[in-house]
Tab-separated table of C-alpha atoms in Angstrom:
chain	number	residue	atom	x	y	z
A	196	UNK	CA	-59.220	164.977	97.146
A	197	UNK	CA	-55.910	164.151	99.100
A	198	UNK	CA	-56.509	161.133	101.824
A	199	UNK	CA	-54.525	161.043	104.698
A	200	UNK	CA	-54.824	158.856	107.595
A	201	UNK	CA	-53.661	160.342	111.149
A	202	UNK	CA	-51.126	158.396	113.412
A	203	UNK	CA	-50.483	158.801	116.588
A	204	UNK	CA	-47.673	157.728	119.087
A	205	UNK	CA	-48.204	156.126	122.653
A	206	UNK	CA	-44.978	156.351	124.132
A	207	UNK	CA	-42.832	155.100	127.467
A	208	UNK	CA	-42.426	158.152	128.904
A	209	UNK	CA	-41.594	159.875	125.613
A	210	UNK	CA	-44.943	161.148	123.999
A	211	UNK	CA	-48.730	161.236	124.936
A	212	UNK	CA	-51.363	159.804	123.364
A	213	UNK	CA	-52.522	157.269	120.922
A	214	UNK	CA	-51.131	156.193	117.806
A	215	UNK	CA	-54.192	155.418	115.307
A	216	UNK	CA	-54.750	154.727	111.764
A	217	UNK	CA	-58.277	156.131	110.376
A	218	UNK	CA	-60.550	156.537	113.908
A	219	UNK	CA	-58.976	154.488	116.651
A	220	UNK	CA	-56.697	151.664	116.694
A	221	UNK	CA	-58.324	148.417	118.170
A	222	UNK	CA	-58.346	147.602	121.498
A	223	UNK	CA	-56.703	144.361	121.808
A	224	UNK	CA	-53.525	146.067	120.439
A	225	UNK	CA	-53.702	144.213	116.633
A	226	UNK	CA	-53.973	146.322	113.374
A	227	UNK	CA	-56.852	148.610	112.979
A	228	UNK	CA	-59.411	147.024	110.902
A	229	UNK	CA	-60.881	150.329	108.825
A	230	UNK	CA	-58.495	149.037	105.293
A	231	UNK	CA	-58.796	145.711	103.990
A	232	UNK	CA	-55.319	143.425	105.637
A	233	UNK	CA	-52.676	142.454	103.058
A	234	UNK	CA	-53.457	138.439	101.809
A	235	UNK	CA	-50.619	136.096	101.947
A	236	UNK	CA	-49.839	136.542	98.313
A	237	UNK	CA	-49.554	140.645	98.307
A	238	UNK	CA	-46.108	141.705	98.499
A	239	UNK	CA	-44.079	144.545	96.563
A	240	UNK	CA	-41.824	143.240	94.321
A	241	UNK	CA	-42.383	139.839	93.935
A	242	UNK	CA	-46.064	139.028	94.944
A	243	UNK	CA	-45.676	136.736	97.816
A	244	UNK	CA	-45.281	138.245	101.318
A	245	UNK	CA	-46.876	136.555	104.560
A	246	UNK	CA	-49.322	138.696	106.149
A	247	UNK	CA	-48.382	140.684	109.519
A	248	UNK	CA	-47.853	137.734	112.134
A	249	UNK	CA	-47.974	138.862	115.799
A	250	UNK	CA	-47.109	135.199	116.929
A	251	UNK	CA	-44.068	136.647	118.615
A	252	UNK	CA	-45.525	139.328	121.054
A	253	UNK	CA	-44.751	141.469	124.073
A	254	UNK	CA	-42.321	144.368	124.436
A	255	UNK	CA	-39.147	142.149	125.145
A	256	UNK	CA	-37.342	140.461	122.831
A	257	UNK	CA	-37.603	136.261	123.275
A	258	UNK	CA	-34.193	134.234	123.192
A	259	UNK	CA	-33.494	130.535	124.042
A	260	UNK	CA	-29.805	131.698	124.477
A	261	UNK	CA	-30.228	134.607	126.694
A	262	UNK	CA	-26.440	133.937	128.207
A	263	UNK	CA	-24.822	135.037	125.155
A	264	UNK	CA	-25.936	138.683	125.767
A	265	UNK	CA	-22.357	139.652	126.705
A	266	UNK	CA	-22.366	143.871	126.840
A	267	UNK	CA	-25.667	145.353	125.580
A	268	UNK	CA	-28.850	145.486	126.998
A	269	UNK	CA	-32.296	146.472	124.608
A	270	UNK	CA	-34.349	147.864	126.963
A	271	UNK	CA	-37.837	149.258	125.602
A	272	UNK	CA	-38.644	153.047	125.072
A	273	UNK	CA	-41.867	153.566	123.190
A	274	UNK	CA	-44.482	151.323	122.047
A	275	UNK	CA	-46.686	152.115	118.467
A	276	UNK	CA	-50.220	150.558	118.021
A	277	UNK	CA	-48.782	149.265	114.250
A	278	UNK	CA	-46.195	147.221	112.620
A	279	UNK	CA	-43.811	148.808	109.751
A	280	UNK	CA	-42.487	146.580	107.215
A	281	UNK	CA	-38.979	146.986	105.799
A	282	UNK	CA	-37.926	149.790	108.317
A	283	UNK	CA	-34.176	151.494	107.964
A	284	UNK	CA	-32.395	154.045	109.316
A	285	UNK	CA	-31.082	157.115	107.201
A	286	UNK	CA	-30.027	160.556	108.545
A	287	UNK	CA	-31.122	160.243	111.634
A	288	UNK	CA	-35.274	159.046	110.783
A	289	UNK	CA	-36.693	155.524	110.521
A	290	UNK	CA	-38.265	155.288	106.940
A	291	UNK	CA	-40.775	152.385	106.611
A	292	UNK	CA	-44.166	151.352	105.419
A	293	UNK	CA	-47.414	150.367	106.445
A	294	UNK	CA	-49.038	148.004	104.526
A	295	UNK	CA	-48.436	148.245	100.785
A	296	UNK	CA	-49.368	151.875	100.394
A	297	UNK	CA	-48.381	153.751	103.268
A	298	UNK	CA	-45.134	155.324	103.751
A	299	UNK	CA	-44.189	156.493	107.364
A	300	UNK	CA	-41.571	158.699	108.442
A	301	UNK	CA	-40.615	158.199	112.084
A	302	UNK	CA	-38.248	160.326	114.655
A	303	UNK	CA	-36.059	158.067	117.157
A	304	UNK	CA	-38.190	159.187	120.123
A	305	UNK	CA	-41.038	157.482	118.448
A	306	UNK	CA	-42.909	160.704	117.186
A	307	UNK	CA	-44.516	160.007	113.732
A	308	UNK	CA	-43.158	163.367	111.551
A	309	UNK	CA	-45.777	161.742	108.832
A	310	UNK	CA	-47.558	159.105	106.684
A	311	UNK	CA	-48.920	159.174	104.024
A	312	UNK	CA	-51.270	156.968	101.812
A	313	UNK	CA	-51.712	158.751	98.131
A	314	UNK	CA	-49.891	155.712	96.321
A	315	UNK	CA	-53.313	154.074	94.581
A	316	UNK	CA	-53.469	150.676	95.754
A	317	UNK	CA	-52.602	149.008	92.641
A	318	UNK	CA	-48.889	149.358	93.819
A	319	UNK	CA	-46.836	148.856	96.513
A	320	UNK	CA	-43.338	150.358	98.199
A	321	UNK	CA	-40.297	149.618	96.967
A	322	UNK	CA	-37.819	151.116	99.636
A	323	UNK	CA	-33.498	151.708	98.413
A	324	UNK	CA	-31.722	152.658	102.085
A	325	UNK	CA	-29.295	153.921	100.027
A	326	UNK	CA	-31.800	156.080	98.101
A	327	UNK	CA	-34.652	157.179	99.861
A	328	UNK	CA	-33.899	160.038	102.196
A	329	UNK	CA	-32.494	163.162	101.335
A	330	UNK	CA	-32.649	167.105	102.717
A	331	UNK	CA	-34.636	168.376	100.090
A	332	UNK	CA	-37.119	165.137	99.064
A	333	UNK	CA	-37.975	161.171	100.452
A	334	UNK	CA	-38.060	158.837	97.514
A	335	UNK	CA	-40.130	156.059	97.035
A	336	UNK	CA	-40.131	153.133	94.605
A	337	UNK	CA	-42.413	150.795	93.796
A	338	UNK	CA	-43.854	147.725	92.009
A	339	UNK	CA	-46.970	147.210	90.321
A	340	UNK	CA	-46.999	143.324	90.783
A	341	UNK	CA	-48.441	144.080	94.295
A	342	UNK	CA	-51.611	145.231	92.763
A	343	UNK	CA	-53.133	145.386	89.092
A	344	UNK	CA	-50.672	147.952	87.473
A	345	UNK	CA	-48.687	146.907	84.637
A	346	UNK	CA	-45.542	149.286	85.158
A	347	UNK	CA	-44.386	151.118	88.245
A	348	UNK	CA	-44.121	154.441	89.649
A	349	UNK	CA	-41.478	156.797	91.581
A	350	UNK	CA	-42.885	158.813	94.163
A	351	UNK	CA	-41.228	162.128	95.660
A	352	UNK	CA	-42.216	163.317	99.176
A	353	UNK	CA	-42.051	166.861	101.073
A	354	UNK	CA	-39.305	165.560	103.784
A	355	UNK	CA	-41.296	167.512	106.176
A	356	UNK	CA	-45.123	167.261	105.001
A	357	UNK	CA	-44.955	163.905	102.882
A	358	UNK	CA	-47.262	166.037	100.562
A	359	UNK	CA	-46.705	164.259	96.979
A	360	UNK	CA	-44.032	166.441	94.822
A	361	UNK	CA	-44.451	164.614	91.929
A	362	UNK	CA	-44.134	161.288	90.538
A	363	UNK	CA	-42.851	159.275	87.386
A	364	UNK	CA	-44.346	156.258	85.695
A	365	UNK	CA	-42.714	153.693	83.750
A	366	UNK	CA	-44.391	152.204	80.222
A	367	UNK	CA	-47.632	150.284	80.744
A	368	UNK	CA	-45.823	147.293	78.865
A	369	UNK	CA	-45.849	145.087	81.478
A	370	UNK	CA	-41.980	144.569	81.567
A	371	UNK	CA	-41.278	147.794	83.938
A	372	UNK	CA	-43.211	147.077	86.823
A	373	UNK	CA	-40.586	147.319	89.233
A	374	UNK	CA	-38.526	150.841	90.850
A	375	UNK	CA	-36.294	149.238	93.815
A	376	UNK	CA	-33.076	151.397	92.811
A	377	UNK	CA	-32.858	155.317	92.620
A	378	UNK	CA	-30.652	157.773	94.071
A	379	UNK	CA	-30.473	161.745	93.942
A	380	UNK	CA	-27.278	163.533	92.179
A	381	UNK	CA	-26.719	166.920	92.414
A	382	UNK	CA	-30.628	168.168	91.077
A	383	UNK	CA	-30.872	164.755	89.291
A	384	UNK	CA	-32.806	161.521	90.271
A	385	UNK	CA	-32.154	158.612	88.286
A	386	UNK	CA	-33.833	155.115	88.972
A	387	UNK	CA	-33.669	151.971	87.102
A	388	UNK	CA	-36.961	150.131	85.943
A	389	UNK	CA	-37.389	146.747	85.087
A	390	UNK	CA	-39.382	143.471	86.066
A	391	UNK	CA	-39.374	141.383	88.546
A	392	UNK	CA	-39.098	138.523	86.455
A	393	UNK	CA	-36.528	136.406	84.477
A	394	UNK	CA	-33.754	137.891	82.750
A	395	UNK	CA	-35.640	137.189	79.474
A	396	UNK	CA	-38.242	138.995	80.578
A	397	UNK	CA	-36.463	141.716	81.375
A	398	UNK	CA	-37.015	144.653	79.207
A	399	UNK	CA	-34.824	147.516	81.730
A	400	UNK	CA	-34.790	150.977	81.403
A	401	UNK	CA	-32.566	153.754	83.647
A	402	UNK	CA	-34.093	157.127	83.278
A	403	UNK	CA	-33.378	160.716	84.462
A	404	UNK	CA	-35.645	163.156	86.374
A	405	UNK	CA	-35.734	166.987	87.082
A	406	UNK	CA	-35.221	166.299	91.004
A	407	UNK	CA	-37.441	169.719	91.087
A	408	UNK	CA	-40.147	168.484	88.530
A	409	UNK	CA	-40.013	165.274	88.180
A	410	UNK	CA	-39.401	166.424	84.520
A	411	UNK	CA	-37.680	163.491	82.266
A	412	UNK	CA	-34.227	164.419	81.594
A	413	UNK	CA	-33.142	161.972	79.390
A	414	UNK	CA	-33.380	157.923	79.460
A	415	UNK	CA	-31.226	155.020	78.061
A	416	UNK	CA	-32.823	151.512	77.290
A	417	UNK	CA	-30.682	148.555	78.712
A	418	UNK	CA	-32.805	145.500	77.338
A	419	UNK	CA	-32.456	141.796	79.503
A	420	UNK	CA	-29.965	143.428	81.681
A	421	UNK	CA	-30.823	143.673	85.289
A	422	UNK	CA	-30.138	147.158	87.219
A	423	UNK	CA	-29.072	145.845	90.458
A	424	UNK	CA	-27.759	148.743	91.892
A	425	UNK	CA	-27.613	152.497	91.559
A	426	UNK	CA	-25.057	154.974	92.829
A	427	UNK	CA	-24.035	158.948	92.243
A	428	UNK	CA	-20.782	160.710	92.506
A	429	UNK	CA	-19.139	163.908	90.853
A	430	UNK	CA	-21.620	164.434	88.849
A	431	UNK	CA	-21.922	160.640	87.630
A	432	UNK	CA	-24.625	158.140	87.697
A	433	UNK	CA	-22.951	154.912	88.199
A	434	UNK	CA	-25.796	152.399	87.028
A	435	UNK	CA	-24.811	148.698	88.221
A	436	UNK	CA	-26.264	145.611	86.103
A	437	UNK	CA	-26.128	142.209	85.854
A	438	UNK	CA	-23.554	142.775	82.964
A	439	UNK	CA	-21.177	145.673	83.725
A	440	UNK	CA	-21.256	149.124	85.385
A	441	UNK	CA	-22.353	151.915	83.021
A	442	UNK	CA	-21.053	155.244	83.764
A	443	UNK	CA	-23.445	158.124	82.663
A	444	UNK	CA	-22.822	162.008	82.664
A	445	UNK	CA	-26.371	162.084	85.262
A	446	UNK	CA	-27.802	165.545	83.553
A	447	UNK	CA	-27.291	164.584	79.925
A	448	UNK	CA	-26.962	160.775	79.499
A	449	UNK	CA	-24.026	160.684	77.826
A	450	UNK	CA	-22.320	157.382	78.554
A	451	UNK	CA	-18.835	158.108	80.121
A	452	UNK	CA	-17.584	154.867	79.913
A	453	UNK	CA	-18.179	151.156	81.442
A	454	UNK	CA	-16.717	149.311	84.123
A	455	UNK	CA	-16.337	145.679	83.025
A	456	UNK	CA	-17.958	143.914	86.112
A	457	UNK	CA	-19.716	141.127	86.153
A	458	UNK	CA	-21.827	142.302	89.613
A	459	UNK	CA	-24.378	139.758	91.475
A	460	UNK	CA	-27.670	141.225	92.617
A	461	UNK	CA	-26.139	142.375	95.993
A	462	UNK	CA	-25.450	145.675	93.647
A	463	UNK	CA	-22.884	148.031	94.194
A	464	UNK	CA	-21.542	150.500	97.036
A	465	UNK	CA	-20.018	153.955	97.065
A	466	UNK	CA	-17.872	155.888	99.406
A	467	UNK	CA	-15.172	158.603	99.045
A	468	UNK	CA	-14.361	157.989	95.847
A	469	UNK	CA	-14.649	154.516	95.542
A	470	UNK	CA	-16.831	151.090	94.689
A	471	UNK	CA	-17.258	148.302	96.041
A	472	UNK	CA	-19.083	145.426	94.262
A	473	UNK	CA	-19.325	141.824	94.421
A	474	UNK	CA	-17.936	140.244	91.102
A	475	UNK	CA	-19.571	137.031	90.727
A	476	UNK	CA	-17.802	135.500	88.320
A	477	UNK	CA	-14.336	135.532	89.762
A	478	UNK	CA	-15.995	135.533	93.287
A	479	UNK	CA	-14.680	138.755	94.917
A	480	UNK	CA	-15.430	141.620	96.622
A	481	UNK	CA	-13.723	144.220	94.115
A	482	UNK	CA	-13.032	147.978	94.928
A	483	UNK	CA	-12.932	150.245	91.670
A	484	UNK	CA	-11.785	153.736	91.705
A	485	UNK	CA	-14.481	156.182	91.152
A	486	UNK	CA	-12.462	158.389	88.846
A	487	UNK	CA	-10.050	156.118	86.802
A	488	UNK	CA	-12.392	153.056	87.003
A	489	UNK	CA	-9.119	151.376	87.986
A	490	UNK	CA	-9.240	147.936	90.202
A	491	UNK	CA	-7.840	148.926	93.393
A	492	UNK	CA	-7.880	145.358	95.384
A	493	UNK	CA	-9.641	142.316	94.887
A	494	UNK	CA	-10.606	140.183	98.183
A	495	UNK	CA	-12.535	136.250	97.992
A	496	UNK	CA	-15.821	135.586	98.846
A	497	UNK	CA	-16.869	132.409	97.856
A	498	UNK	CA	-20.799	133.135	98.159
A	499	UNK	CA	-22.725	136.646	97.110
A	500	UNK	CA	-22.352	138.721	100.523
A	501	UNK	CA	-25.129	141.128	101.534
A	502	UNK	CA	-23.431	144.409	101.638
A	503	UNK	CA	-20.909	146.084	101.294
A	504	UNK	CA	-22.189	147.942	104.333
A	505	UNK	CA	-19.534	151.005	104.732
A	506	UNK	CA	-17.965	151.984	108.209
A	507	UNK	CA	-15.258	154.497	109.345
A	508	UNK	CA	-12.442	152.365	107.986
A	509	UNK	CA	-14.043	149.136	107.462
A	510	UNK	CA	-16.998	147.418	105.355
A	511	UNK	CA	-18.862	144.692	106.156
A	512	UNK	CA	-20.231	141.861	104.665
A	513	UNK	CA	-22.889	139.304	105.728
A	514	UNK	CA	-22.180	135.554	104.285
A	515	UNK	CA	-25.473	133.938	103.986
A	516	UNK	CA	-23.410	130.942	104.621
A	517	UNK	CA	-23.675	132.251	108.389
A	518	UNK	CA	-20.694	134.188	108.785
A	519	UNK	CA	-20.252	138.665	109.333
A	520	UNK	CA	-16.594	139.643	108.051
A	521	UNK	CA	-15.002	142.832	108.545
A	522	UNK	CA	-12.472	143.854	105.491
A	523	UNK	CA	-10.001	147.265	105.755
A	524	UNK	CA	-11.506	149.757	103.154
A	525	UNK	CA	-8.251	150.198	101.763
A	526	UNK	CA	-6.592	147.139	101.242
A	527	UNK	CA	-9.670	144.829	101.520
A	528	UNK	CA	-7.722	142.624	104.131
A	529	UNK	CA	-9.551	140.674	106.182
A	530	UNK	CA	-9.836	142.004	109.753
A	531	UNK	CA	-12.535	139.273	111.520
A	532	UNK	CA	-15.207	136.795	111.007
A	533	UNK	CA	-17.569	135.635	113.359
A	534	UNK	CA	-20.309	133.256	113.380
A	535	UNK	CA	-23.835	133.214	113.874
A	536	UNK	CA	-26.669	130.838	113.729
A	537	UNK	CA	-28.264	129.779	110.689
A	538	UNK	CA	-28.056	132.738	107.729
A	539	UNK	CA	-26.785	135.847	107.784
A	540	UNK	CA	-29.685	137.618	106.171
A	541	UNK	CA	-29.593	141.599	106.586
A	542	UNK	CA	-26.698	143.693	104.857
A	543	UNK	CA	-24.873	144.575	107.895
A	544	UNK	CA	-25.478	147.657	109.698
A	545	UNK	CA	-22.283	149.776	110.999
A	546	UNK	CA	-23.307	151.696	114.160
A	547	UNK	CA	-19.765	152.902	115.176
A	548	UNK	CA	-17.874	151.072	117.365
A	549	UNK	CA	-20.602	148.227	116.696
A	550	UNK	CA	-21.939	146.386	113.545
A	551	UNK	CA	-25.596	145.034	113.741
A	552	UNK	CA	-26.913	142.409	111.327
A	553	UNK	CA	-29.520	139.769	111.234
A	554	UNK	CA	-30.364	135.879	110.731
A	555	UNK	CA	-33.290	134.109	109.133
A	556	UNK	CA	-33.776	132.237	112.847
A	557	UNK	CA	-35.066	136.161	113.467
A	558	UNK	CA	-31.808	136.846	115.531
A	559	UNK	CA	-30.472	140.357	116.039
A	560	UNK	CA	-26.911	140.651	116.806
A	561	UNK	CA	-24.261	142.941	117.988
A	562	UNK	CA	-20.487	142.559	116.817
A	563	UNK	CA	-17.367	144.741	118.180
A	564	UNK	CA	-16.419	146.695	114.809
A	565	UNK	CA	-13.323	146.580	116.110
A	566	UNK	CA	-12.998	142.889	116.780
A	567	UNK	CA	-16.205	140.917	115.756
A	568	UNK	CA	-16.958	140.341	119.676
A	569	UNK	CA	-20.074	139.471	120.284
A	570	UNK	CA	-21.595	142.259	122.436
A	571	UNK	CA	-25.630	141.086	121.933
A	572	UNK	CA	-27.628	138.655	120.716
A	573	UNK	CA	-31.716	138.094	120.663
A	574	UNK	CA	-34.577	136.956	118.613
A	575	UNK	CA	-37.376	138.821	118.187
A	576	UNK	CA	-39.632	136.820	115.120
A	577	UNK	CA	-39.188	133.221	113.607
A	578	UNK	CA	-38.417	134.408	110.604
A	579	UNK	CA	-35.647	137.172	109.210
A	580	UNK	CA	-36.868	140.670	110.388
A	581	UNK	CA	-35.542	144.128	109.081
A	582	UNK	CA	-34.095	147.100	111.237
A	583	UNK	CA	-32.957	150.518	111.743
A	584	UNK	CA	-30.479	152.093	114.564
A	585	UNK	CA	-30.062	155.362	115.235
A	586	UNK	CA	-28.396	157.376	118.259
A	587	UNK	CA	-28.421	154.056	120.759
A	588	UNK	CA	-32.182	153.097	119.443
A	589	UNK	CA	-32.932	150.116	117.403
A	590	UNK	CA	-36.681	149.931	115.553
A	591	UNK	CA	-37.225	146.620	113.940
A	592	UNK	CA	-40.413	145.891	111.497
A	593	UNK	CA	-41.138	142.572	113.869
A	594	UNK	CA	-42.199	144.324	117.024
A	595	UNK	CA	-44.120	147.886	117.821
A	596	UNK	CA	-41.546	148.724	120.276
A	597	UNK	CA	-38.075	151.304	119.943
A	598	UNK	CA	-35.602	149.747	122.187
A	599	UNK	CA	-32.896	151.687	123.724
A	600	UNK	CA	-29.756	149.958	123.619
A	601	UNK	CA	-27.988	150.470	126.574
A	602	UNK	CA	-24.360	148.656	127.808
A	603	UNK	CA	-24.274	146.780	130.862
């Protein structure tokens, strides 16, 4: 029989009652107690994530340098009695998961649409931003190092019910234990599985699904490579690895030709007809045309950026050497670069006339797009957090409060 666990909202002013997992939530505010807490050592995808640490409580965000909030204010909206973990933002819903095995689908005014908890335990949620949410399904990776599982599975979700579609699983050989890239095309979803270990461990596979079935359309077997990013376009999977880009016809697998990159793990990035990829060994950020596969600009980055992260007519990158740069889409000039503390260590988040990104001090910061201003500035963990923005409200997985961001 199908579990499900009810979750309820306590809101500012926005909804009424309780948000609970199982029964009731406890009363001292922490995580209910009726499931077993993740150990230091579970994590999805690489076995080693810190449990939930509330040492940094309270509604409002803590700063040492509370001067340098120069033009926006975060001022809370609606509490939840739970923590996600690796929230985002995608078409206007916060995707993120409890635990290991809960996925939860949240509405900016802090109404849960649903959760759900049918992954078995012996895995746990692999999210893509770039992949999970779509009109007619929510996708779900995952990786079976978090539990006892040998390979991995591929969840699809009712957008509106989270009711289980159908799923895919990888070979039990121990070397595809890991689903952290997939995307939709057209009625297509392809994914890329692999381990999470060496490259000579790697054993990788991209594979094809019936986006109505789950149905296996076709797969192609891609040995030590690493997929490192996956994205669709005219009918096209465009499969990133550690190697090159392979282009694939996404309904028959026919290989369509390659696109001799030489991509670090911060993947690869589509929009309008073009990609943008880090090439590691000449240390650029490169922008290929979709259709020709012809270079269109090369720009310098002398570390692996997190991003691209794609605006109106800019992209972003975040320099873990502590720097957020703002490049023209079409000639890959540099427009700014600002500073932070310590390392840049979220793929920047465009939120139009602003860019968002985050530090490994915990810091959440505000940039003009227009001019790499700083417009805020806070910290709200001691450690790197993850975060979603939609329509002026920011969720982060480090507190249980949506803030509504607000200019002075």
């Amino acid at each position: 029989m199908r579990r499900r666990r009810l979750i309820a909202v306590c809101g500012a002013g926005v909804v009424s009652g309780c948000l609970r997992v199982g029964e009731t939530a406890a009363d001292d505010g922490s995580e209910p107690t009726d499931e077993p807490e993740e150990s230091e050592n579970e994590a999805a995808g690489n076995g080693s994530e810190s449990a939930d640490d509330d040492s940094v409580e309270g509604s409002e965000p803590s700063s040492d340098e509370s001067d340098e909030i120069t033009s926006l204010d975060l001022t809370p909206a609606w509490d939840l009695d739970l923590r996600f973990r690796d929230v985002f933002a995608a078409d206007s819903t916060f995707v993120g998961r409890f635990r290991l095995d809960t996925l939860v689908r949240l509405d900016p005014d802090g109404t849960v649409s649903w959760n759900t908890d049918d992954l078995s335990d012996a895995y746990g949620i692999q999210l893509d931003p770039t992949g999970t949410v779509y009109e007619e399904a929510i996708y779900a990776g995952t990786s079976g190092q978090a539990g006892d599982a040998d390979n991995a599975r591929l969840y699809a979700f009712d957008p509106n019910s989270g009711d289980v579609q159908w799923t895919d699983e990888t070979a039990t050989n121990g070397t595809r234990d890991l689903i952290d890239h997939y995307t939709r095309i057209d009625d297509c979803v392809v994914y890329g599985g692999q381990s999470g270990g060496t490259d000579n461990e790697q054993d990788s596979v991209v594979r094809a699904l019936d986006a109505e079935t789950g149905d296996e359309l076709w797969d192609d077997e891609l040995g030590t490579r690493f997929v490192v990013g996956l994205e669709g376009y005219d009918g096209r999977a465009f499969v990133g690895t550690t190697d090159e880009i392979i282009v694939y016809d996404a309904e028959t697998g026919t290989e369509e030709g390659t696109i001799e990159l030489t991509l670090g793990f911060s993947g690869v990035t589509y929009a309008d007809e073009t990609l943008y990829a880090y090439e590691r060994v000449n240390e650029t950020v490169t922008a290929v045309d979709a259709n020709d596969y012809e270079t269109l600009w090369q720009t310098e980055s002398m570390t692996e950026p997190l991003g691209p992260s794609i605006g109106d007519t800019r992209f972003y990158v975040g320099d873990p050497a502590g720097f957020v740069r703002a490049y023209d889409r079409s000639t890959g000039e540099r427009h700014w670069e600002s500073p932070i503390d310590g390392s840049v260590a979220t793929a920047p988040i465009p939120d139009g006339d602003r860019v968002w990104a985050g530090s490994d001090r915990g810091e959440v910061i505000a940039f003009a797009a227009d001019t790499g201003d700083l417009l805020y500035k806070d910290r709200f963990d001691d450690e790197e957090v993850a975060f979603g923005v939609i329509d002026d409200v920011l969720l982060t997985d480090a507190k249980r409060t949506g803030y509504e961001i607000r200019e002075e």
